[in-house]
């Protein structure tokens, strides 16, 4: 299971390709969750240019959980 208080790891793709502000938002979604956390947390990031929103789908496989959140974004 995922330990919210333990070490945290990022994939190289997230570390290099996702702005720090968004990385912090992803950690907040984990910290704010009341799920029983799986060791692997999955995030899908989508940008809606028309609405200027960042859409994040946060999910895990065991136990199966999924949520979708949208944030107004001010960066390109």
PDB file of C-alpha atoms in Angstrom:
ATOM      1  CA  UNK A   1       0.000   0.000   0.000  1.00  0.00           C
ATOM      2  CA  UNK A   2       0.972   3.616  -0.527  1.00  0.00           C
ATOM      3  CA  UNK A   3       2.309   5.458   2.515  1.00  0.00           C
ATOM      4  CA  UNK A   4       1.453   9.155   2.404  1.00  0.00           C
ATOM      5  CA  UNK A   5       4.159   9.936   4.961  1.00  0.00           C
ATOM      6  CA  UNK A   6       6.961   7.908   3.325  1.00  0.00           C
ATOM      7  CA  UNK A   7       9.318   8.592   0.460  1.00  0.00           C
ATOM      8  CA  UNK A   8       7.833   9.901  -2.755  1.00  0.00           C
ATOM      9  CA  UNK A   9       9.007   9.173  -6.250  1.00  0.00           C
ATOM     10  CA  UNK A  10       8.439  10.720  -9.679  1.00  0.00           C
ATOM     11  CA  UNK A  11       8.983   9.192 -13.065  1.00  0.00           C
ATOM     12  CA  UNK A  12      11.589  11.011 -15.175  1.00  0.00           C
ATOM     13  CA  UNK A  13       8.840  12.029 -17.614  1.00  0.00           C
ATOM     14  CA  UNK A  14       6.866  13.786 -14.884  1.00  0.00           C
ATOM     15  CA  UNK A  15       9.940  15.411 -13.379  1.00  0.00           C
ATOM     16  CA  UNK A  16      11.111  16.788 -16.729  1.00  0.00           C
ATOM     17  CA  UNK A  17       7.844  17.381 -18.561  1.00  0.00           C
ATOM     18  CA  UNK A  18       5.317  18.612 -16.005  1.00  0.00           C
ATOM     19  CA  UNK A  19       5.537  22.084 -14.455  1.00  0.00           C
ATOM     20  CA  UNK A  20       6.381  22.127 -10.751  1.00  0.00           C
ATOM     21  CA  UNK A  21       3.036  23.768  -9.931  1.00  0.00           C
ATOM     22  CA  UNK A  22       1.202  20.816 -11.492  1.00  0.00           C
ATOM     23  CA  UNK A  23       3.476  18.309  -9.716  1.00  0.00           C
ATOM     24  CA  UNK A  24       2.562  19.945  -6.395  1.00  0.00           C
ATOM     25  CA  UNK A  25      -1.102  19.771  -7.341  1.00  0.00           C
ATOM     26  CA  UNK A  26      -0.769  16.024  -8.011  1.00  0.00           C
ATOM     27  CA  UNK A  27       0.809  15.495  -4.577  1.00  0.00           C
ATOM     28  CA  UNK A  28      -2.028  17.505  -3.046  1.00  0.00           C
ATOM     29  CA  UNK A  29      -4.571  15.215  -4.710  1.00  0.00           C
ATOM     30  CA  UNK A  30      -2.841  12.244  -3.090  1.00  0.00           C
ATOM     31  CA  UNK A  31      -2.593  13.931   0.310  1.00  0.00           C
ATOM     32  CA  UNK A  32      -6.226  15.039   0.191  1.00  0.00           C
ATOM     33  CA  UNK A  33      -7.579  11.624  -0.810  1.00  0.00           C
ATOM     34  CA  UNK A  34      -9.476   9.477   1.654  1.00  0.00           C
ATOM     35  CA  UNK A  35      -8.939   6.316  -0.407  1.00  0.00           C
ATOM     36  CA  UNK A  36      -7.034   3.266   0.735  1.00  0.00           C
ATOM     37  CA  UNK A  37      -4.040   3.988  -1.484  1.00  0.00           C
ATOM     38  CA  UNK A  38      -2.481   1.495  -3.861  1.00  0.00           C
ATOM     39  CA  UNK A  39       1.310   1.677  -4.247  1.00  0.00           C
ATOM     40  CA  UNK A  40       0.817   2.981  -7.813  1.00  0.00           C
ATOM     41  CA  UNK A  41      -1.103   6.203  -8.371  1.00  0.00           C
ATOM     42  CA  UNK A  42      -1.958   7.028 -11.982  1.00  0.00           C
ATOM     43  CA  UNK A  43      -2.593  10.516 -13.309  1.00  0.00           C
ATOM     44  CA  UNK A  44      -3.838  11.398 -16.782  1.00  0.00           C
ATOM     45  CA  UNK A  45      -3.340  15.058 -17.691  1.00  0.00           C
ATOM     46  CA  UNK A  46      -5.374  16.715 -20.431  1.00  0.00           C
ATOM     47  CA  UNK A  47      -5.407  20.345 -21.430  1.00  0.00           C
ATOM     48  CA  UNK A  48      -8.655  21.854 -22.712  1.00  0.00           C
ATOM     49  CA  UNK A  49      -7.370  24.835 -24.673  1.00  0.00           C
ATOM     50  CA  UNK A  50     -10.867  26.049 -25.518  1.00  0.00           C
ATOM     51  CA  UNK A  51     -11.888  26.333 -21.860  1.00  0.00           C
ATOM     52  CA  UNK A  52      -8.316  27.052 -20.649  1.00  0.00           C
ATOM     53  CA  UNK A  53      -8.528  24.193 -18.149  1.00  0.00           C
ATOM     54  CA  UNK A  54      -6.264  21.404 -16.994  1.00  0.00           C
ATOM     55  CA  UNK A  55      -8.213  18.182 -16.535  1.00  0.00           C
ATOM     56  CA  UNK A  56      -6.686  15.566 -14.246  1.00  0.00           C
ATOM     57  CA  UNK A  57      -7.927  12.005 -13.964  1.00  0.00           C
ATOM     58  CA  UNK A  58      -6.516  10.399 -10.817  1.00  0.00           C
ATOM     59  CA  UNK A  59      -6.938   6.648 -10.537  1.00  0.00           C
ATOM     60  CA  UNK A  60      -5.597   3.453  -9.091  1.00  0.00           C
ATOM     61  CA  UNK A  61      -6.230  -0.221  -9.785  1.00  0.00           C
ATOM     62  CA  UNK A  62      -6.394  -1.872  -6.314  1.00  0.00           C
ATOM     63  CA  UNK A  63      -8.767  -1.076  -4.792  1.00  0.00           C
ATOM     64  CA  UNK A  64     -10.236   0.485  -7.917  1.00  0.00           C
ATOM     65  CA  UNK A  65     -10.785   4.220  -7.527  1.00  0.00           C
ATOM     66  CA  UNK A  66     -11.099   7.090  -9.971  1.00  0.00           C
ATOM     67  CA  UNK A  67     -11.814  10.794  -9.828  1.00  0.00           C
ATOM     68  CA  UNK A  68     -11.723  13.617 -12.322  1.00  0.00           C
ATOM     69  CA  UNK A  69     -10.934  17.218 -11.438  1.00  0.00           C
ATOM     70  CA  UNK A  70     -10.553  20.333 -13.554  1.00  0.00           C
ATOM     71  CA  UNK A  71      -8.564  23.486 -12.816  1.00  0.00           C
ATOM     72  CA  UNK A  72      -8.420  26.821 -14.569  1.00  0.00           C
ATOM     73  CA  UNK A  73      -4.888  27.224 -15.892  1.00  0.00           C
ATOM     74  CA  UNK A  74      -2.942  30.358 -16.689  1.00  0.00           C
ATOM     75  CA  UNK A  75       0.084  28.803 -18.397  1.00  0.00           C
ATOM     76  CA  UNK A  76       0.553  27.384 -21.880  1.00  0.00           C
TER      77      UNK A  76
END
